[in-house]
Coordinates of C-alpha atoms in Angstrom, one line a residue:
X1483 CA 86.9 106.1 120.4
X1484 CA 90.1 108.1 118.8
X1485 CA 91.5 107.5 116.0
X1486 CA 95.6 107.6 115.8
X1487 CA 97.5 108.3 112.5
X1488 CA 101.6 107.7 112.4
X1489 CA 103.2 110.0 110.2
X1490 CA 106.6 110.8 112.2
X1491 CA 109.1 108.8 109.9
X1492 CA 111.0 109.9 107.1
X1493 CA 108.8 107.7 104.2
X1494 CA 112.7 107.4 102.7
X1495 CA 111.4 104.5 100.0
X1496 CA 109.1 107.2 98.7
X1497 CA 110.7 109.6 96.6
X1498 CA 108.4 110.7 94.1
X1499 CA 107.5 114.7 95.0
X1500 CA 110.9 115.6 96.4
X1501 CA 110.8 117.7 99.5
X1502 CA 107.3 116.6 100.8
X1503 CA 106.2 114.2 103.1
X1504 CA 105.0 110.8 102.4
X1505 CA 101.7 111.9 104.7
X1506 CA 101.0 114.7 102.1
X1507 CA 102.0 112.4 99.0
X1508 CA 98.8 113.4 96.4
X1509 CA 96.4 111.1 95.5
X1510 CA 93.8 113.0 92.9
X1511 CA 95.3 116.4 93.9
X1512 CA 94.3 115.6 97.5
X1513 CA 96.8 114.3 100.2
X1514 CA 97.1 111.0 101.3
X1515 CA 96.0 112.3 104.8
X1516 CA 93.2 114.1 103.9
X1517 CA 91.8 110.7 102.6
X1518 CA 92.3 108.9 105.9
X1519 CA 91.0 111.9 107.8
X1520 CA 87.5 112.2 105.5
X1521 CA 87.0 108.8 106.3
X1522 CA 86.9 109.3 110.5
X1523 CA 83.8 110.9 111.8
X1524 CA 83.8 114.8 112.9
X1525 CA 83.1 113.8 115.9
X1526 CA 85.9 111.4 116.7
X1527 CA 89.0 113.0 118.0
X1528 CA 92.2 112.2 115.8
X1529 CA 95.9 111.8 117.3
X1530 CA 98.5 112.7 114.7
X1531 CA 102.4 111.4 115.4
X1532 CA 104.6 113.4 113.7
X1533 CA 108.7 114.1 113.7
X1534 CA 110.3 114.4 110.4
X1535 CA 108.9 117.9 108.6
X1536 CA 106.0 117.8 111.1
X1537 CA 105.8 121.4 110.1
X1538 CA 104.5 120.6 107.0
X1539 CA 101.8 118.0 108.4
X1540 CA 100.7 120.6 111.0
X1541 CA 100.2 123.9 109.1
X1542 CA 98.7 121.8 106.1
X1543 CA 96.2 120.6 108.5
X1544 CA 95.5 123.5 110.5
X1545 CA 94.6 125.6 107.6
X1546 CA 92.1 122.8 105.3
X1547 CA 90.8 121.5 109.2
X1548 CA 90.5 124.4 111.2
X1549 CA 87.1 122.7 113.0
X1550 CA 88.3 119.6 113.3
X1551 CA 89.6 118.1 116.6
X1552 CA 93.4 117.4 116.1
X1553 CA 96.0 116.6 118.8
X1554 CA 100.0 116.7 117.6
X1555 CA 101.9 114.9 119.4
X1556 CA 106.0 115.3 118.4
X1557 CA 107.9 111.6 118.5
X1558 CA 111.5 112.9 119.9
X1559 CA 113.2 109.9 118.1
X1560 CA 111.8 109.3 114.5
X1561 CA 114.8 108.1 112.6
X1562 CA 117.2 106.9 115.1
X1563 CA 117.7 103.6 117.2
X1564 CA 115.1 102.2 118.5
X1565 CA 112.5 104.6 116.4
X1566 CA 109.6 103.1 114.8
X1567 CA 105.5 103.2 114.3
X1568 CA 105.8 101.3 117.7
X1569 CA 107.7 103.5 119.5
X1570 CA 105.5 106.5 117.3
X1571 CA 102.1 105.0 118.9
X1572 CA 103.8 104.8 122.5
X1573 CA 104.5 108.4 122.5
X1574 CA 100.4 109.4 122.2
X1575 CA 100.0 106.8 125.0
X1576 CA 98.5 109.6 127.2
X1577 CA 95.8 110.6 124.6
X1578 CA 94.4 106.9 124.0
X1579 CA 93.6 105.4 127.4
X1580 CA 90.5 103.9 125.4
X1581 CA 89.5 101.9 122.4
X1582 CA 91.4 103.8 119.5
X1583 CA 91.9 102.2 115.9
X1584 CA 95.3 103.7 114.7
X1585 CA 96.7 103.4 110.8
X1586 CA 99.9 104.1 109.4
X1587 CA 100.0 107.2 107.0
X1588 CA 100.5 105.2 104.2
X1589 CA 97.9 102.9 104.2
X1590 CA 94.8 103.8 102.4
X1591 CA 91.7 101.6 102.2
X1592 CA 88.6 102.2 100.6
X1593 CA 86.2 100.9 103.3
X1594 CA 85.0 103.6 105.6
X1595 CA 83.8 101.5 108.5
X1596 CA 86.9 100.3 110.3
X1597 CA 87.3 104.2 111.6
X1598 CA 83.7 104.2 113.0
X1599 CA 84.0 102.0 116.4
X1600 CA 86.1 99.6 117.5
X1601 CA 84.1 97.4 120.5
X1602 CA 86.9 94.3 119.7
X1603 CA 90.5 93.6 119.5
X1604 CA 90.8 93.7 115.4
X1605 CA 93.8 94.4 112.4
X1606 CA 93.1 95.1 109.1
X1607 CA 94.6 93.0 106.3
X1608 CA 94.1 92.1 102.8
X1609 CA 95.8 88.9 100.5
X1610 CA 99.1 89.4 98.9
X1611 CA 100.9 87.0 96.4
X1612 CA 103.5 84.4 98.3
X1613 CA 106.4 86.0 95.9
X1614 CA 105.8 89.5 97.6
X1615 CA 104.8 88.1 101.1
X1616 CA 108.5 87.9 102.3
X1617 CA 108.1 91.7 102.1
X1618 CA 105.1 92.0 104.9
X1619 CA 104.4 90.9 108.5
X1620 CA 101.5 87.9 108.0
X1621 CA 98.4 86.7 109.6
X1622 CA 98.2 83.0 110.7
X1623 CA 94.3 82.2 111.2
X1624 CA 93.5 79.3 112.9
X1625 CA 90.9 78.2 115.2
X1626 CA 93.0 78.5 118.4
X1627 CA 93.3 82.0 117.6
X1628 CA 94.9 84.4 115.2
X1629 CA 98.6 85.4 115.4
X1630 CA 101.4 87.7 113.6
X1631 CA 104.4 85.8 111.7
X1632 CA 106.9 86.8 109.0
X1633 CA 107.9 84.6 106.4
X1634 CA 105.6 83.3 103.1
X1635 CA 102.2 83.5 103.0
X1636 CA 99.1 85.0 101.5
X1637 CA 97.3 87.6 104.5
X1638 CA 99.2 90.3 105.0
X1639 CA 98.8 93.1 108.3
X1640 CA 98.5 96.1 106.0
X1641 CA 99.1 98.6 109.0
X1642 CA 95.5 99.9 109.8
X1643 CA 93.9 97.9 113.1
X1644 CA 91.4 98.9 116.2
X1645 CA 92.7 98.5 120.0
X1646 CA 89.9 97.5 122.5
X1647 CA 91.6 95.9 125.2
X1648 CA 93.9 99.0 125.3
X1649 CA 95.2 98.4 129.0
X1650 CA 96.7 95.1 127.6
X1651 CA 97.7 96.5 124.6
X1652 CA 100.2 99.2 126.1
X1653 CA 101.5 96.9 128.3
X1654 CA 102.8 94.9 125.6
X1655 CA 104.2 97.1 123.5
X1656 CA 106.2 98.5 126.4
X1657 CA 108.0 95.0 126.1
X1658 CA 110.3 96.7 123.3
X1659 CA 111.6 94.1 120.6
X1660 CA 113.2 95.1 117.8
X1661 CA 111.8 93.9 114.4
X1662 CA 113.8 94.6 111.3
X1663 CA 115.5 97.0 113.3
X1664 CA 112.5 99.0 114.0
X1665 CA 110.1 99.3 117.0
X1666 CA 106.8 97.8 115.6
X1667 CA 103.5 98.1 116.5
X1668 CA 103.0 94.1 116.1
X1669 CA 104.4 93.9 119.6
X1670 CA 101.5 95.5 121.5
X1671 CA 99.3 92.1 120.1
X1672 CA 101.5 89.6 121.3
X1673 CA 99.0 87.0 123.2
X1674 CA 96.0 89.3 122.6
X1675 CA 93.1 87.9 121.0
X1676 CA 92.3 89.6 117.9
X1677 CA 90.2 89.4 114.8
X1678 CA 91.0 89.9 111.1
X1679 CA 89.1 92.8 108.7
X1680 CA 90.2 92.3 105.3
X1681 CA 90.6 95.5 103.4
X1682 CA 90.5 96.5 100.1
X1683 CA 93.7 98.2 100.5
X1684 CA 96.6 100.8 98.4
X1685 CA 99.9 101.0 99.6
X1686 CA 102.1 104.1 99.0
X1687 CA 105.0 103.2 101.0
X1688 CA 107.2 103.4 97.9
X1689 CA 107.8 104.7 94.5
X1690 CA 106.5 101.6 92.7
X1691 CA 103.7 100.9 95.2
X1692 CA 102.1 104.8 95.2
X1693 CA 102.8 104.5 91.0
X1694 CA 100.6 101.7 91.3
X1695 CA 97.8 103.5 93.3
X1696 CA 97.5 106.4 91.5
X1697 CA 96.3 104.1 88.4
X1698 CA 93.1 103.9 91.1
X1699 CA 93.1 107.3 92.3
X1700 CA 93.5 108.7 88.7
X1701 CA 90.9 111.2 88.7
X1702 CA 94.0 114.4 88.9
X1703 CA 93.0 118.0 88.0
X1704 CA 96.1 118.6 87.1
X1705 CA 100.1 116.1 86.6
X1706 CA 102.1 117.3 89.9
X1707 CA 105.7 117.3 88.5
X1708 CA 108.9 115.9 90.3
X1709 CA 109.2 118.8 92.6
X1710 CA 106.1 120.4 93.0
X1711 CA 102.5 119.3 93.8
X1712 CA 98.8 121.1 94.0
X1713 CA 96.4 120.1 96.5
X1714 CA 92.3 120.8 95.9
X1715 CA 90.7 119.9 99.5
X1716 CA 88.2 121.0 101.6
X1717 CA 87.3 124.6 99.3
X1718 CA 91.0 125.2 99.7
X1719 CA 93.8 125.4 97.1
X1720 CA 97.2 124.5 98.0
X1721 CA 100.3 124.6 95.9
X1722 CA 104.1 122.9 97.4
X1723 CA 107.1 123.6 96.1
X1724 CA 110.5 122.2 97.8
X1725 CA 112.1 125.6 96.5
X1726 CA 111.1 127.7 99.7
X1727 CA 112.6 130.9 97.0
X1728 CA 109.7 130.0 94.4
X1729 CA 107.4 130.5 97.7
X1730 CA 108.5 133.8 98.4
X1731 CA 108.4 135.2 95.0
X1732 CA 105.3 133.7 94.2
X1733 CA 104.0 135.4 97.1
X1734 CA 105.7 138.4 96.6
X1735 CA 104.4 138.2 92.6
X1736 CA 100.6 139.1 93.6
X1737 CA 101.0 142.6 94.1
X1738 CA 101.4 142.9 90.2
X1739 CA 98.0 140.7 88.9
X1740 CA 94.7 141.0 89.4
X1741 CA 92.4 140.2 92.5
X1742 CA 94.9 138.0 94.0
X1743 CA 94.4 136.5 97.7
X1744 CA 97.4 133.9 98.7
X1745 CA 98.3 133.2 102.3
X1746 CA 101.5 131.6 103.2
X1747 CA 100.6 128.1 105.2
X1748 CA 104.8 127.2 105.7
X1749 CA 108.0 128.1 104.0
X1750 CA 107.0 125.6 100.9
X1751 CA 103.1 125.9 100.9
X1752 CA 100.5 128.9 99.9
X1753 CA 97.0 128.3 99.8
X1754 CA 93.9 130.4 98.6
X1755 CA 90.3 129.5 98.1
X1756 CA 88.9 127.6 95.5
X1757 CA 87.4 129.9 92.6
X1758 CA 84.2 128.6 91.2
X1759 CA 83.7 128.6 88.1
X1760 CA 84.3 126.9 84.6
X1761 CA 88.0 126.8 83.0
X1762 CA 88.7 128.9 80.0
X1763 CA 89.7 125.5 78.4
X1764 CA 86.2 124.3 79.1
X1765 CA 84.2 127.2 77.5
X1766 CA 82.5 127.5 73.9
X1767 CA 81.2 131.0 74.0
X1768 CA 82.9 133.1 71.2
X1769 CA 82.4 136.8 73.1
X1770 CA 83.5 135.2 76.4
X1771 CA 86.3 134.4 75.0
X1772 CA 86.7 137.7 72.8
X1773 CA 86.1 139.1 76.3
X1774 CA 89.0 137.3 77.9
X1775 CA 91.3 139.0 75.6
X1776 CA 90.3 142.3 76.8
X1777 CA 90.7 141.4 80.3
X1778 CA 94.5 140.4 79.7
X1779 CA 95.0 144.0 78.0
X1780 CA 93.0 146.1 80.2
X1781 CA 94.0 144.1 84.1
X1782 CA 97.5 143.1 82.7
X1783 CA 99.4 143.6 80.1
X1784 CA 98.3 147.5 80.2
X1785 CA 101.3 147.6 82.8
X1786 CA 104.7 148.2 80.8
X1787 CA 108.0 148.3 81.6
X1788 CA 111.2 149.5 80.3
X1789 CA 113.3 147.4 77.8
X1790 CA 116.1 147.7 78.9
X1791 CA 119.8 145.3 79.2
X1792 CA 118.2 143.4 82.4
X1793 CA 115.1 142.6 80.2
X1794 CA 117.3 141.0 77.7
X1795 CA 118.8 139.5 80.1
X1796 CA 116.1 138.2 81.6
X1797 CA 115.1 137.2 77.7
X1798 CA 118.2 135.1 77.4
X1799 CA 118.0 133.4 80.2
X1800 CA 114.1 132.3 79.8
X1801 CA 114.2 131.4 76.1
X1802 CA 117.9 130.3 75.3
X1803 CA 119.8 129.4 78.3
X1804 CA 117.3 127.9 80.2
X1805 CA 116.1 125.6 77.2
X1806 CA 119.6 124.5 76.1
X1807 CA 120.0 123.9 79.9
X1808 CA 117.3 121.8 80.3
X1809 CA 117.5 119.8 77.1
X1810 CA 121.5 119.3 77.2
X1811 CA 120.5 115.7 78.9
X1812 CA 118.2 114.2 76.2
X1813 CA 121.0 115.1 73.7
X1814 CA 121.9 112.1 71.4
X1815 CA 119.8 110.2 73.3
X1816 CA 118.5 107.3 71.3
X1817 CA 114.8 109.0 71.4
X1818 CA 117.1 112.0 70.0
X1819 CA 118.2 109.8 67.2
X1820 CA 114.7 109.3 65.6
X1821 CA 115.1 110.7 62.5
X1822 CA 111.5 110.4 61.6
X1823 CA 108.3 112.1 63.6
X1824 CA 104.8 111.5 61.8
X1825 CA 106.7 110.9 58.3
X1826 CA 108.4 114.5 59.1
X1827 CA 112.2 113.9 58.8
X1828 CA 113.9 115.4 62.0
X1829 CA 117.3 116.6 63.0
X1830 CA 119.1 116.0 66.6
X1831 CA 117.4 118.8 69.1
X1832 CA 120.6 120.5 69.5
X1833 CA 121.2 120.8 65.9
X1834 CA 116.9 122.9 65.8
X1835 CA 118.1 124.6 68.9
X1836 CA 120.8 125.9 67.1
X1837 CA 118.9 127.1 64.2
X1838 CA 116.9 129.3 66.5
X1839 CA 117.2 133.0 65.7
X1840 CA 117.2 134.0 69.5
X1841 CA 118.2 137.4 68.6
X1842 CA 114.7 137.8 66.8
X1843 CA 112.7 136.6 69.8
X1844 CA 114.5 139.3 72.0
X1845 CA 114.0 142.0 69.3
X1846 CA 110.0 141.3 69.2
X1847 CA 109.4 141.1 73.4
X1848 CA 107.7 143.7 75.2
X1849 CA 108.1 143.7 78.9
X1850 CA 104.5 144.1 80.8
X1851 CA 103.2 142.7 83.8
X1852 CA 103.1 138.9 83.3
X1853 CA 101.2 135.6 84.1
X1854 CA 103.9 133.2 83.3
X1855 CA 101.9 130.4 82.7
X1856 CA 99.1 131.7 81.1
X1857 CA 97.6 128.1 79.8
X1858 CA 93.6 128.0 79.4
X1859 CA 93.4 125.9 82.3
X1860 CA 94.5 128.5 84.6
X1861 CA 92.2 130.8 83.6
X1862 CA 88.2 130.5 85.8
X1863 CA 85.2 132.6 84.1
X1864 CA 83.0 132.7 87.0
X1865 CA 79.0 133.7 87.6
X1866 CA 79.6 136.8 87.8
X1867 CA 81.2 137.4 84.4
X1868 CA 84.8 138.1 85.3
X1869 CA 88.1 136.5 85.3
X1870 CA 90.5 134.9 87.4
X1871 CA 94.1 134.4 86.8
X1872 CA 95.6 130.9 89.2
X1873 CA 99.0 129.5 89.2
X1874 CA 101.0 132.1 88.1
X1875 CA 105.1 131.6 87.8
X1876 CA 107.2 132.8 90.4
X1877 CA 109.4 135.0 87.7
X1878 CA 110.9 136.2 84.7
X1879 CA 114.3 135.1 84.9
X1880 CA 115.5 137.8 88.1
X1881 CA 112.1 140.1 87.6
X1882 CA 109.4 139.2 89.6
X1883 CA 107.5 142.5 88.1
X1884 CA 108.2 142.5 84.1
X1885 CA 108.3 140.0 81.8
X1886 CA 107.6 139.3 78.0
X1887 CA 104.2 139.4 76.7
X1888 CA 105.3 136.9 73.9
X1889 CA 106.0 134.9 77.1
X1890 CA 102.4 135.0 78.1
X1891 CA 100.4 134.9 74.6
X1892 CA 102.9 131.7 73.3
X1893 CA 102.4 130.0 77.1
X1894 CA 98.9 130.1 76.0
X1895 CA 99.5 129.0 72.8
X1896 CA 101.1 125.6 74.0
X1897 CA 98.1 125.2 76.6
X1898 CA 95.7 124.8 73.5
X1899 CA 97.6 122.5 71.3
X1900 CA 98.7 120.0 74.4
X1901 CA 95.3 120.0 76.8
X1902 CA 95.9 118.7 80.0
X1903 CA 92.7 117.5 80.7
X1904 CA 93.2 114.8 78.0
X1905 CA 96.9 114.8 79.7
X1906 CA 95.4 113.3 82.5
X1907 CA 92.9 111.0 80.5
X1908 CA 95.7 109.8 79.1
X1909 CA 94.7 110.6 75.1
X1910 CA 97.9 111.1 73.7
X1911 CA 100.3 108.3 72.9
X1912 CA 103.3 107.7 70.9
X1913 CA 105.0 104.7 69.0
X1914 CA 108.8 104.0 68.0
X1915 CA 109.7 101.9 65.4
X1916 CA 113.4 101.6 64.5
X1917 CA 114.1 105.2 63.5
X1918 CA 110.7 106.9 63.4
X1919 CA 107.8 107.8 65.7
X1920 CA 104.4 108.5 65.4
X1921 CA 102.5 110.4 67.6
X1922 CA 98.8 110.9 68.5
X1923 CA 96.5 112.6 71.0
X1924 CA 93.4 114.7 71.1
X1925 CA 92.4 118.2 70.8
X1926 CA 89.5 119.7 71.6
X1927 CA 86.9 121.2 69.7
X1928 CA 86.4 124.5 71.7
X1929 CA 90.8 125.1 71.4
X1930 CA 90.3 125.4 67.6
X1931 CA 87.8 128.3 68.3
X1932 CA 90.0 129.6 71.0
X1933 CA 93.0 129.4 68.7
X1934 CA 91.8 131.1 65.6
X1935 CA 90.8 134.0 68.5
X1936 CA 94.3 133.9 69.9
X1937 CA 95.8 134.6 66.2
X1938 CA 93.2 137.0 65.1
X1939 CA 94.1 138.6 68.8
X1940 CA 97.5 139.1 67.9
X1941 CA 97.2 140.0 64.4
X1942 CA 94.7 142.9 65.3
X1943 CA 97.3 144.3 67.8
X1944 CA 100.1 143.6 65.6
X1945 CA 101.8 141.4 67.5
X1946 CA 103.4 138.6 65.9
X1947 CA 101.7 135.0 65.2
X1948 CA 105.4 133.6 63.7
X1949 CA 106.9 134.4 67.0
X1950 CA 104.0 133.2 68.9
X1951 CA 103.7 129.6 67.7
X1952 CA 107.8 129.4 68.2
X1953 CA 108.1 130.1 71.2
X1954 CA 105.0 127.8 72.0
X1955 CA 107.0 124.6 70.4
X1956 CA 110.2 126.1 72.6
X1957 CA 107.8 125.8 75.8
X1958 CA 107.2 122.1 75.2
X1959 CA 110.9 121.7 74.8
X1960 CA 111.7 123.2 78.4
X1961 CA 109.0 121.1 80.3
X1962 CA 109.5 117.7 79.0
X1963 CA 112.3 117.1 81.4
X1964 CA 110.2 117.7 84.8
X1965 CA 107.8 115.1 84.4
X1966 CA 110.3 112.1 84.6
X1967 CA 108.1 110.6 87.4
X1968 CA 104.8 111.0 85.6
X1969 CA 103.6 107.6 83.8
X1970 CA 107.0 106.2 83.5
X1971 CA 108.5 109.5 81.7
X1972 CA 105.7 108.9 79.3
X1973 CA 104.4 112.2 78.6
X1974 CA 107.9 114.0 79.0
X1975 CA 109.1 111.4 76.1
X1976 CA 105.6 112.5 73.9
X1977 CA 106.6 116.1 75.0
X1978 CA 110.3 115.8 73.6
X1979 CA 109.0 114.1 70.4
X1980 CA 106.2 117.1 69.6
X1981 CA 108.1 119.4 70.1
X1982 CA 110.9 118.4 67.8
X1983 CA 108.0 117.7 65.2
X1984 CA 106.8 121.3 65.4
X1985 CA 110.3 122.9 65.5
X1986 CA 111.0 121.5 62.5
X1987 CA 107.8 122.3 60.6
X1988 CA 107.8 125.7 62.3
X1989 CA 111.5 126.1 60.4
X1990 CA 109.9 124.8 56.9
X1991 CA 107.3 126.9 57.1
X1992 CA 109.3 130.0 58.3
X1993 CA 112.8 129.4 56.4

């Protein structure tokens, strides 16, 4: 038996990671394909359509399965007359003159046995609500056999089903008949005798369907923003990016940190292996922490550079242009016109932006070799007592060598107040009524530790703490817009609201 999956079409009512395909849409940092693909047994051979940005599918695949036995097979006509899954399946004819079960890439069920064997005619489906049927191509049972419809009812054809009487099969779905104005599978069971498997079954076809299956899948390492997503499978670390520039100047970043091995999969993809080892986030030893300081100094920020009218420059652009930039939006919004956050009366976010003495931050920045997002969680302390730095930013504003220190120390800063561990475990909330807020969420124990070594850190090389906790609060500011599609824009709303809290009690305690 082989196992066929259809991932050649666009996936157009799925927009939620911009740039990537539907096939590759994450699911607990893992792509929808790789769950389909776990589920088939290594020994079964797997047929792969594939069209639109098949490059992505293929390189993906080739680099997290390199032992498993994968056939690509490119469908000429994905998005034009006539294209289809139907048409999709008929192009990997050659490769399933047997019993095959096939599935559409955006069908995920939890069962594992439908991939296993398929010794009878069979299609997966699962109950839907009569309000939503109209939506679905539906199963009539009966005892003179079961057979496809569209219309109301309440068994849906969810897209998965197993092909035993394969010679049949193809010949019917030869008989082309456009459905919807696609070539669909359906055809090839037209008068063949077929039984149903119901499926517990997730759907991420579109924005509010995947939205809805991620509440199941929710165990993420980390929230993949709107144009961006990491990937944790098979011992291999991915990270996408539909900026093929932030690609290359990742890439190119590595020759300034330490003990970094990245390999370029396509023009939007890197990978490297999975580190083991516990997150700095996660740790509760004092001196491995008091070690980790040294590190930074001794592998990093021993590099300097010169401060020069480029650094500044580069300063402007990451601290004031880009922040007014990405906040202009959200001005006089009506979550802008709370004028109250946890009893803490608060002016509009352009007014605090104003107020900002950029000219200060640029005077205290010293231009070293740089992380760029420096947050606990991307920070592994392994067995062998050393350090590794992950997820670095791409640059400084144009420098892809130097960048602010401040930057680094204030990125970490922000990772220890906002933990995104309880991000994803969704303790942090937020309330509106009329004109004022209230927010909540948890820290943990081991970041107050971490914290009061951070400050004593700085004081010691007299670097300073003021400047540190601003440009922490300015940090939340420039993210909170890049998480629209996460949780209904919940955390970038919580995001907008903190920081505006701690602006404005960072400007009453610092005049």
């Amino acid at each position: 038996m082989k196992v066929c999956l259809l991932a050649a079409g666009r996936g157009t009512r799925n927009s939620s990671v911009k740039g990537l395909h539907k096939a590759l849409l994450p699911l607990e940092n893992k792509p929808a394909i790789s769950h389909i693909i776990d589920k088939i047994p290594i020994s079964t051979a797997i047929i792969i359509a594939v069209g639109y940005k098949s490059n992505q599918i293929k390189t993906y695949l080739d680099e997290v399965y390199p032992d498993r036995n994968i056939i690509f097979v490119e469908v000429d006509n994905y998005d034009k007359q006539g294209s289809g899954p139907g048409y999709s399946l008929l192009c990997c004819e050659s490769y399933l003159n047997e019993p095959f079960v096939f599935t559409s890439i955006d069908t995920i069920i939890e069962e594992n046995y439908p991939y296993i064997e398929c010794n009878y005619d069979w299609i997966g489906s699962a109950k839907v609500e009569v309000d939503q049927s109209s939506k679905y191509c539906l199963i009539q049972k009966s005892n003179r056999g079961n057979t496809l419809y569209y219309g109301e009812g309440t068994l849906a054809y969810i897209g998965i089903a197993g092909v035993y009487s394969y010679e049949k099969f193809w010949t019917n779905l030869k008989n082309k008949k456009l459905i919807n104005n696609e070539y669909q599978v359906t055809n090839g069971f037209h008068d063949l005798s077929f039984q149903t498997i119901e499926c517990t079954w997730h759907d991420i076809g579109n924005n509010d369907s995947y939205n809805e299956t991620k509440k199941v899948f929710s165990n993420d390492v980390v929230a993949n923003k709107n144009n961006e997503a990491l990937f944790i499978d098979q011992k291999k670390v991915v990270k996408f990016f539909d900026d093929t520039n932030r690609i290359k100047q990742r890439l190119n970043r590595t020759k300034y940190l330490p003990k970094t091995n990245v390999k370029l999969i396509n023009e939007n993809m890197y990978s490297y292996d999975y580190i083991n080892g516990k997150l700095l986030s996660d740790l509760y030893d004092e001196r491995t922490i008091e070690n980790f300081f040294s590190y930074l100094s001794n592998s990093l920020h021993n590099h300097t550079g010169v401060k020069d009218e480029d650094f500044i420059k580069n300063c402007k652009l990451m601290y004031e242009e880009k922040t007014k930039a990405r906040l202009k939006p959200l001005f006089d919004t009506k979550l802008d016109r709370i004028t109250y956050i946890n009893g803490v009366s608060v002016k509009p976010i352009e007014k605090l932006i104003e107020e900002i003495d950029f000219k200060q931050i640029y005077d205290y920045s010293i231009p070293v070799h740089f992380h760029g997002d420096l947050q606990p969680e991307n920070v592994i302390y392994n067995s062998e007592q050393s350090f590794s730095l992950i997820d670095w930013r791409e640059s400084f504003g144009s420098s892809v060598e130097f960048g602010d220190l401040y930057y680094d120390l204030s990125k970490l800063y922000h990772g220890l107040l906002i933990n995104g561990s309880n991000i994803l475990k969704g303790h942090y909330d937020y309330e509106v009524v009329g004109d004022s807020a209230s927010l909540k969420f948890l820290i943990k124990s081991n970041l107050y530790q971490l914290m009061s070594s951070l400050k004593n850190f700085c004081e010691c090389n007299n670097y300073s703490w003021s400047n540190v906790t601003l440009l922490g609060v300015i940090h939340y500011l420039n993210i909170c817009n890049l998480y629209t599609e996460y949780n209904n824009n919940k955390y970038g709303n919580f995001l907008f609201l903190y920081g505006k809290y701690l602006l404005t009690n960072w400007r009453n305690q610092n005049g």
